[in-house]
Amino acid sequence: MQKSDTFSMKISIITATYNSAKTLRDTLNSVLRQDYCDIEHIIVDGGSTDSTVGMIREYAAAATRHTVRWVTEKDRGIYDAMNKGIAMATGDVVGILNSDDYFTAGDVVSKLAEPFSDTALEAVYGDIHFIHDGEPDKITRYYSSRIFSPFWVRFGFMPAHPSLYVRRGVYDRVGPYKLDYKIGADFEMIVRMFCVHKIKAQYLKMDFVTMRNGGASTNGVRSHRLLLQEDTRACRENGIYSNQFLISLKYFYKIFEFRF
């Protein structure tokens, strides 16, 4: 392991928002609770018409322990907002925290930062869990990234995207999220990072993020069908053999993630 002599690392956290007032406060408060001081929180708002922008202003004024940068303007959707946030980031490492998600504990950022003292490491990832809105203490699904390896990409497996933290320079090599994917651009990004550019990553056995059920990629049969199509396309475009049948096999595994 190659360790830097003086370990100091800025972590950029990107949050895309659009009319997110109902859930955003939990997201922002979870960043405020982090015990890691060198945080840059970048909020990219798509021109909200509810109280989201006012909430962001209040948060930026209250965040005395870390830097907050934000912008509000029309965009082309969540992946466009993520790309804008990555372009704005000045941190050594970049991660995504969605506006309806929040850090599971106050030491998540400090723990994920530690492995980056290995200067050869390019990314870390871990676990997340899901809840129903209004029932924060009841886990409905636990998504572990433990089994992930690039081999499993052809079967639609990926590390939990909200747990993925990547050195900023990786995005310079890999490129931005593709905007012609509706809900599968995060998977396509994983394929590029892990299978095409073969980044060096480490799994951390910890729960990074609490997610509410009902995201775009998990909401309804139509969304699952579209995700199958886009995941298959992502493999094909990046030279990985797969098909919709192979991708669909992941759903048998996901059954074991649910808590009844």
mmCIF file of C-alpha atoms in Angstrom:
data_model
loop_
_atom_site.group_PDB
_atom_site.id
_atom_site.type_symbol
_atom_site.label_atom_id
_atom_site.label_comp_id
_atom_site.label_asym_id
_atom_site.label_seq_id
_atom_site.Cartn_x
_atom_site.Cartn_y
_atom_site.Cartn_z
ATOM 1 C CA MET A 1 0.000 0.000 0.000
ATOM 2 C CA GLN A 2 1.342 3.412 -0.952
ATOM 3 C CA LYS A 3 0.435 5.977 1.684
ATOM 4 C CA SER A 4 0.920 9.703 1.458
ATOM 5 C CA ASP A 5 3.127 11.252 4.124
ATOM 6 C CA THR A 6 0.596 13.897 5.107
ATOM 7 C CA PHE A 7 -2.910 12.627 4.525
ATOM 8 C CA SER A 8 -5.389 15.410 3.790
ATOM 9 C CA MET A 9 -8.338 14.906 1.510
ATOM 10 C CA LYS A 10 -11.244 17.103 0.456
ATOM 11 C CA ILE A 11 -14.457 15.173 -0.237
ATOM 12 C CA SER A 12 -16.940 16.704 -2.697
ATOM 13 C CA ILE A 13 -20.541 15.581 -2.212
ATOM 14 C CA ILE A 14 -22.949 16.347 -5.056
ATOM 15 C CA THR A 15 -26.697 16.638 -4.513
ATOM 16 C CA ALA A 16 -29.089 17.183 -7.417
ATOM 17 C CA THR A 17 -32.419 18.761 -6.471
ATOM 18 C CA TYR A 18 -35.699 19.653 -8.103
ATOM 19 C CA ASN A 19 -38.747 20.500 -5.973
ATOM 20 C CA SER A 20 -37.172 18.415 -3.224
ATOM 21 C CA ALA A 21 -38.424 20.356 -0.196
ATOM 22 C CA LYS A 22 -40.250 17.343 1.262
ATOM 23 C CA THR A 23 -37.080 15.290 1.753
ATOM 24 C CA LEU A 24 -34.116 17.627 1.305
ATOM 25 C CA ARG A 25 -33.827 18.715 4.941
ATOM 26 C CA ASP A 26 -32.917 15.161 6.003
ATOM 27 C CA THR A 27 -30.233 15.100 3.314
ATOM 28 C CA LEU A 28 -28.732 18.420 4.352
ATOM 29 C CA ASN A 29 -28.856 17.657 8.068
ATOM 30 C CA SER A 30 -27.047 14.372 7.495
ATOM 31 C CA VAL A 31 -24.180 16.283 5.869
ATOM 32 C CA LEU A 32 -24.109 18.786 8.741
ATOM 33 C CA ARG A 33 -23.787 15.871 11.179
ATOM 34 C CA GLN A 34 -20.660 14.472 9.532
ATOM 35 C CA ASP A 35 -17.600 14.530 11.791
ATOM 36 C CA TYR A 36 -15.284 14.990 8.794
ATOM 37 C CA CYS A 37 -14.451 18.659 8.323
ATOM 38 C CA ASP A 38 -12.997 18.883 4.803
ATOM 39 C CA ILE A 39 -16.285 18.552 2.913
ATOM 40 C CA GLU A 40 -17.389 20.486 -0.147
ATOM 41 C CA HIS A 41 -21.143 20.103 -0.658
ATOM 42 C CA ILE A 42 -22.272 21.032 -4.162
ATOM 43 C CA ILE A 43 -26.023 21.363 -4.708
ATOM 44 C CA VAL A 44 -27.276 21.575 -8.288
ATOM 45 C CA ASP A 45 -30.918 22.632 -8.423
ATOM 46 C CA GLY A 46 -32.950 22.319 -11.603
ATOM 47 C CA GLY A 47 -34.975 25.497 -11.097
ATOM 48 C CA SER A 48 -37.265 24.416 -8.276
ATOM 49 C CA THR A 49 -40.593 26.190 -7.825
ATOM 50 C CA ASP A 50 -41.257 25.037 -4.252
ATOM 51 C CA SER A 51 -39.303 26.015 -1.122
ATOM 52 C CA THR A 52 -36.190 24.019 -2.101
ATOM 53 C CA VAL A 53 -34.056 27.049 -3.002
ATOM 54 C CA GLY A 54 -34.909 28.835 0.240
ATOM 55 C CA MET A 55 -33.959 25.716 2.163
ATOM 56 C CA ILE A 56 -30.623 25.570 0.339
ATOM 57 C CA ARG A 57 -29.918 29.225 1.184
ATOM 58 C CA GLU A 58 -30.607 28.605 4.882
ATOM 59 C CA TYR A 59 -28.400 25.532 4.840
ATOM 60 C CA ALA A 60 -25.509 27.345 3.133
ATOM 61 C CA ALA A 61 -25.627 30.007 5.850
ATOM 62 C CA ALA A 62 -25.727 27.411 8.649
ATOM 63 C CA ALA A 63 -22.911 25.194 7.323
ATOM 64 C CA THR A 64 -19.930 26.702 9.138
ATOM 65 C CA ARG A 65 -17.817 23.518 9.265
ATOM 66 C CA HIS A 66 -17.770 22.779 5.547
ATOM 67 C CA THR A 67 -18.073 24.540 2.206
ATOM 68 C CA VAL A 68 -21.405 24.779 0.377
ATOM 69 C CA ARG A 69 -21.602 25.742 -3.294
ATOM 70 C CA TRP A 70 -24.888 25.758 -5.150
ATOM 71 C CA VAL A 71 -26.567 26.795 -8.362
ATOM 72 C CA THR A 72 -30.179 26.855 -9.527
ATOM 73 C CA GLU A 73 -30.975 26.732 -13.239
ATOM 74 C CA LYS A 74 -32.836 24.603 -15.737
ATOM 75 C CA ASP A 75 -31.166 21.331 -16.627
ATOM 76 C CA ARG A 76 -31.786 18.179 -18.649
ATOM 77 C CA GLY A 77 -32.477 15.907 -15.698
ATOM 78 C CA ILE A 78 -30.632 14.300 -12.811
ATOM 79 C CA TYR A 79 -27.664 13.007 -14.813
ATOM 80 C CA ASP A 80 -27.107 16.453 -16.318
ATOM 81 C CA ALA A 81 -27.162 17.865 -12.780
ATOM 82 C CA MET A 82 -24.632 15.248 -11.650
ATOM 83 C CA ASN A 83 -22.346 16.173 -14.547
ATOM 84 C CA LYS A 84 -22.583 19.856 -13.603
ATOM 85 C CA GLY A 85 -21.740 19.021 -10.004
ATOM 86 C CA ILE A 86 -18.719 16.944 -10.996
ATOM 87 C CA ALA A 87 -17.500 19.798 -13.219
ATOM 88 C CA MET A 88 -17.845 22.216 -10.266
ATOM 89 C CA ALA A 89 -16.103 19.904 -7.784
ATOM 90 C CA THR A 90 -12.697 20.823 -6.419
ATOM 91 C CA GLY A 91 -12.377 17.898 -3.997
ATOM 92 C CA ASP A 92 -9.918 15.035 -4.277
ATOM 93 C CA VAL A 93 -12.788 12.533 -4.131
ATOM 94 C CA VAL A 94 -16.351 12.893 -5.441
ATOM 95 C CA GLY A 95 -19.580 11.148 -4.418
ATOM 96 C CA ILE A 96 -23.317 11.535 -5.020
ATOM 97 C CA LEU A 97 -25.936 12.017 -2.288
ATOM 98 C CA ASN A 98 -29.426 12.214 -3.756
ATOM 99 C CA SER A 99 -31.945 14.728 -2.423
ATOM 100 C CA ASP A 100 -34.267 12.062 -1.010
ATOM 101 C CA ASP A 101 -31.439 10.077 0.642
ATOM 102 C CA TYR A 102 -29.267 10.747 3.677
ATOM 103 C CA PHE A 103 -26.112 9.474 5.339
ATOM 104 C CA THR A 104 -26.892 6.608 7.696
ATOM 105 C CA ALA A 105 -24.452 7.791 10.382
ATOM 106 C CA GLY A 106 -22.369 10.823 11.284
ATOM 107 C CA ASP A 107 -19.017 9.158 10.583
ATOM 108 C CA VAL A 108 -19.680 7.866 7.057
ATOM 109 C CA VAL A 109 -17.479 10.417 5.293
ATOM 110 C CA SER A 110 -14.584 10.059 7.734
ATOM 111 C CA LYS A 111 -14.633 6.271 7.331
ATOM 112 C CA LEU A 112 -14.793 6.322 3.527
ATOM 113 C CA ALA A 113 -11.954 8.842 3.400
ATOM 114 C CA GLU A 114 -9.503 6.630 5.317
ATOM 115 C CA PRO A 115 -8.723 4.085 2.563
ATOM 116 C CA PHE A 116 -7.743 6.878 0.156
ATOM 117 C CA SER A 117 -4.507 7.255 2.102
ATOM 118 C CA ASP A 118 -3.475 4.525 -0.350
ATOM 119 C CA THR A 119 -2.546 6.751 -3.274
ATOM 120 C CA ALA A 120 -3.127 3.929 -5.772
ATOM 121 C CA LEU A 121 -6.774 3.482 -4.736
ATOM 122 C CA GLU A 122 -9.235 5.150 -7.098
ATOM 123 C CA ALA A 123 -12.633 4.394 -5.560
ATOM 124 C CA VAL A 124 -14.481 2.929 -2.594
ATOM 125 C CA TYR A 125 -18.006 1.585 -2.329
ATOM 126 C CA GLY A 126 -20.172 -0.104 0.285
ATOM 127 C CA ASP A 127 -23.755 -0.854 1.294
ATOM 128 C CA ILE A 128 -27.022 1.074 1.502
ATOM 129 C CA HIS A 129 -30.478 0.334 2.836
ATOM 130 C CA PHE A 130 -34.048 1.295 1.933
ATOM 131 C CA ILE A 131 -36.948 2.502 4.079
ATOM 132 C CA HIS A 132 -40.553 3.543 3.563
ATOM 133 C CA ASP A 133 -41.039 7.285 3.933
ATOM 134 C CA GLY A 134 -42.096 8.013 7.507
ATOM 135 C CA GLU A 135 -40.644 4.767 8.886
ATOM 136 C CA PRO A 136 -36.920 5.560 9.223
ATOM 137 C CA ASP A 137 -36.184 2.750 11.680
ATOM 138 C CA LYS A 138 -37.686 -0.057 9.598
ATOM 139 C CA ILE A 139 -35.327 -1.460 6.948
ATOM 140 C CA THR A 140 -37.275 -2.807 3.959
ATOM 141 C CA ARG A 141 -34.263 -3.804 1.866
ATOM 142 C CA TYR A 142 -30.521 -4.024 2.488
ATOM 143 C CA TYR A 143 -28.366 -3.643 -0.633
ATOM 144 C CA SER A 144 -24.913 -5.082 -0.044
ATOM 145 C CA SER A 145 -22.184 -4.452 -2.621
ATOM 146 C CA ARG A 146 -20.000 -7.188 -1.129
ATOM 147 C CA ILE A 147 -20.275 -9.654 -4.032
ATOM 148 C CA PHE A 148 -19.599 -7.101 -6.759
ATOM 149 C CA SER A 149 -16.744 -7.587 -9.193
ATOM 150 C CA PRO A 150 -16.456 -6.502 -12.850
ATOM 151 C CA PHE A 151 -17.382 -10.060 -13.912
ATOM 152 C CA TRP A 152 -20.891 -9.594 -12.502
ATOM 153 C CA VAL A 153 -21.603 -6.511 -14.615
ATOM 154 C CA ARG A 154 -22.853 -8.732 -17.463
ATOM 155 C CA PHE A 155 -25.579 -9.914 -15.044
ATOM 156 C CA GLY A 156 -26.602 -6.360 -14.169
ATOM 157 C CA PHE A 157 -24.828 -6.187 -10.826
ATOM 158 C CA MET A 158 -23.243 -2.948 -9.716
ATOM 159 C CA PRO A 159 -22.009 -1.486 -6.443
ATOM 160 C CA ALA A 160 -24.641 0.664 -4.761
ATOM 161 C CA HIS A 161 -24.301 3.943 -6.650
ATOM 162 C CA PRO A 162 -24.968 6.227 -3.625
ATOM 163 C CA SER A 163 -22.043 4.516 -1.866
ATOM 164 C CA LEU A 164 -19.558 5.058 -4.700
ATOM 165 C CA TYR A 165 -16.812 7.627 -4.012
ATOM 166 C CA VAL A 166 -14.269 8.163 -6.780
ATOM 167 C CA ARG A 167 -11.135 10.238 -7.202
ATOM 168 C CA ARG A 168 -12.042 13.279 -9.270
ATOM 169 C CA GLY A 169 -9.394 12.477 -11.859
ATOM 170 C CA VAL A 170 -11.240 9.276 -12.764
ATOM 171 C CA TYR A 171 -14.052 11.366 -14.255
ATOM 172 C CA ASP A 172 -11.500 13.204 -16.397
ATOM 173 C CA ARG A 173 -10.535 9.838 -17.928
ATOM 174 C CA VAL A 174 -13.916 8.150 -18.027
ATOM 175 C CA GLY A 175 -16.086 11.087 -19.060
ATOM 176 C CA PRO A 176 -19.531 12.312 -17.914
ATOM 177 C CA TYR A 177 -22.815 10.484 -17.370
ATOM 178 C CA LYS A 178 -24.532 9.883 -20.712
ATOM 179 C CA LEU A 179 -27.696 11.932 -21.031
ATOM 180 C CA ASP A 180 -29.358 9.651 -23.593
ATOM 181 C CA TYR A 181 -29.983 7.110 -20.818
ATOM 182 C CA LYS A 182 -33.194 7.810 -18.903
ATOM 183 C CA ILE A 183 -32.592 5.762 -15.726
ATOM 184 C CA GLY A 184 -29.553 3.605 -16.461
ATOM 185 C CA ALA A 185 -26.726 6.128 -16.828
ATOM 186 C CA ASP A 186 -25.347 5.242 -13.393
ATOM 187 C CA PHE A 187 -24.997 1.582 -14.438
ATOM 188 C CA GLU A 188 -23.399 2.618 -17.730
ATOM 189 C CA MET A 189 -20.925 4.737 -15.769
ATOM 190 C CA ILE A 190 -20.074 1.709 -13.599
ATOM 191 C CA VAL A 191 -19.438 -0.381 -16.739
ATOM 192 C CA ARG A 192 -17.072 2.260 -18.095
ATOM 193 C CA MET A 193 -15.231 2.715 -14.810
ATOM 194 C CA PHE A 194 -14.799 -0.911 -13.796
ATOM 195 C CA CYS A 195 -14.749 -2.832 -17.080
ATOM 196 C CA VAL A 196 -13.292 -0.404 -19.617
ATOM 197 C CA HIS A 197 -10.947 1.704 -17.481
ATOM 198 C CA LYS A 198 -10.481 -0.990 -14.810
ATOM 199 C CA ILE A 199 -10.229 1.380 -11.871
ATOM 200 C CA LYS A 200 -8.799 0.110 -8.594
ATOM 201 C CA ALA A 201 -11.580 0.053 -6.009
ATOM 202 C CA GLN A 202 -12.163 -1.271 -2.504
ATOM 203 C CA TYR A 203 -15.347 -2.544 -0.866
ATOM 204 C CA LEU A 204 -16.036 -1.173 2.627
ATOM 205 C CA LYS A 205 -18.276 -3.247 4.856
ATOM 206 C CA MET A 206 -20.438 -0.405 6.085
ATOM 207 C CA ASP A 207 -23.865 1.117 5.496
ATOM 208 C CA PHE A 208 -23.335 4.442 3.725
ATOM 209 C CA VAL A 209 -26.786 5.768 2.883
ATOM 210 C CA THR A 210 -30.465 5.456 3.786
ATOM 211 C CA MET A 211 -32.703 5.590 0.699
ATOM 212 C CA ARG A 212 -36.450 6.010 0.464
ATOM 213 C CA ASN A 213 -38.343 3.511 -1.676
ATOM 214 C CA GLY A 214 -39.762 4.753 -4.956
ATOM 215 C CA GLY A 215 -36.774 5.939 -6.999
ATOM 216 C CA ALA A 216 -36.992 6.179 -10.772
ATOM 217 C CA SER A 217 -35.187 2.879 -11.360
ATOM 218 C CA THR A 218 -37.256 0.877 -8.842
ATOM 219 C CA ASN A 219 -40.728 2.265 -9.400
ATOM 220 C CA GLY A 220 -43.038 -0.014 -11.375
ATOM 221 C CA VAL A 221 -42.890 -2.687 -14.066
ATOM 222 C CA ARG A 222 -42.344 -0.165 -16.859
ATOM 223 C CA SER A 223 -39.250 1.213 -15.107
ATOM 224 C CA HIS A 224 -37.823 -2.285 -14.614
ATOM 225 C CA ARG A 225 -38.373 -3.075 -18.293
ATOM 226 C CA LEU A 226 -36.626 0.138 -19.347
ATOM 227 C CA LEU A 227 -33.777 -0.568 -16.934
ATOM 228 C CA LEU A 228 -33.274 -4.028 -18.450
ATOM 229 C CA GLN A 229 -33.057 -2.465 -21.885
ATOM 230 C CA GLU A 230 -30.641 0.267 -20.823
ATOM 231 C CA ASP A 231 -28.417 -2.054 -18.762
ATOM 232 C CA THR A 232 -28.139 -4.420 -21.721
ATOM 233 C CA ARG A 233 -27.324 -1.507 -24.011
ATOM 234 C CA ALA A 234 -24.675 -0.248 -21.550
ATOM 235 C CA CYS A 235 -22.898 -3.594 -21.686
ATOM 236 C CA ARG A 236 -23.119 -3.824 -25.458
ATOM 237 C CA GLU A 237 -21.812 -0.284 -26.030
ATOM 238 C CA ASN A 238 -18.816 -0.985 -23.793
ATOM 239 C CA GLY A 239 -17.892 -4.346 -25.307
ATOM 240 C CA ILE A 240 -19.308 -6.576 -22.537
ATOM 241 C CA TYR A 241 -21.303 -9.606 -23.656
ATOM 242 C CA SER A 242 -24.769 -9.643 -22.093
ATOM 243 C CA ASN A 243 -28.474 -9.759 -22.937
ATOM 244 C CA GLN A 244 -31.757 -9.032 -21.215
ATOM 245 C CA PHE A 245 -32.057 -12.601 -19.928
ATOM 246 C CA LEU A 246 -28.658 -12.469 -18.215
ATOM 247 C CA ILE A 247 -29.419 -9.029 -16.777
ATOM 248 C CA SER A 248 -32.796 -10.226 -15.449
ATOM 249 C CA LEU A 249 -31.129 -12.953 -13.370
ATOM 250 C CA LYS A 250 -30.125 -10.294 -10.834
ATOM 251 C CA TYR A 251 -33.736 -10.087 -9.669
ATOM 252 C CA PHE A 252 -33.536 -13.602 -8.232
ATOM 253 C CA TYR A 253 -30.642 -12.470 -6.070
ATOM 254 C CA LYS A 254 -32.403 -9.249 -5.051
ATOM 255 C CA ILE A 255 -35.211 -11.261 -3.433
ATOM 256 C CA PHE A 256 -32.813 -12.027 -0.590
ATOM 257 C CA GLU A 257 -32.208 -8.303 0.014
ATOM 258 C CA PHE A 258 -35.771 -7.627 1.148
ATOM 259 C CA ARG A 259 -36.737 -7.636 4.825
ATOM 260 C CA PHE A 260 -40.244 -8.863 5.498
#
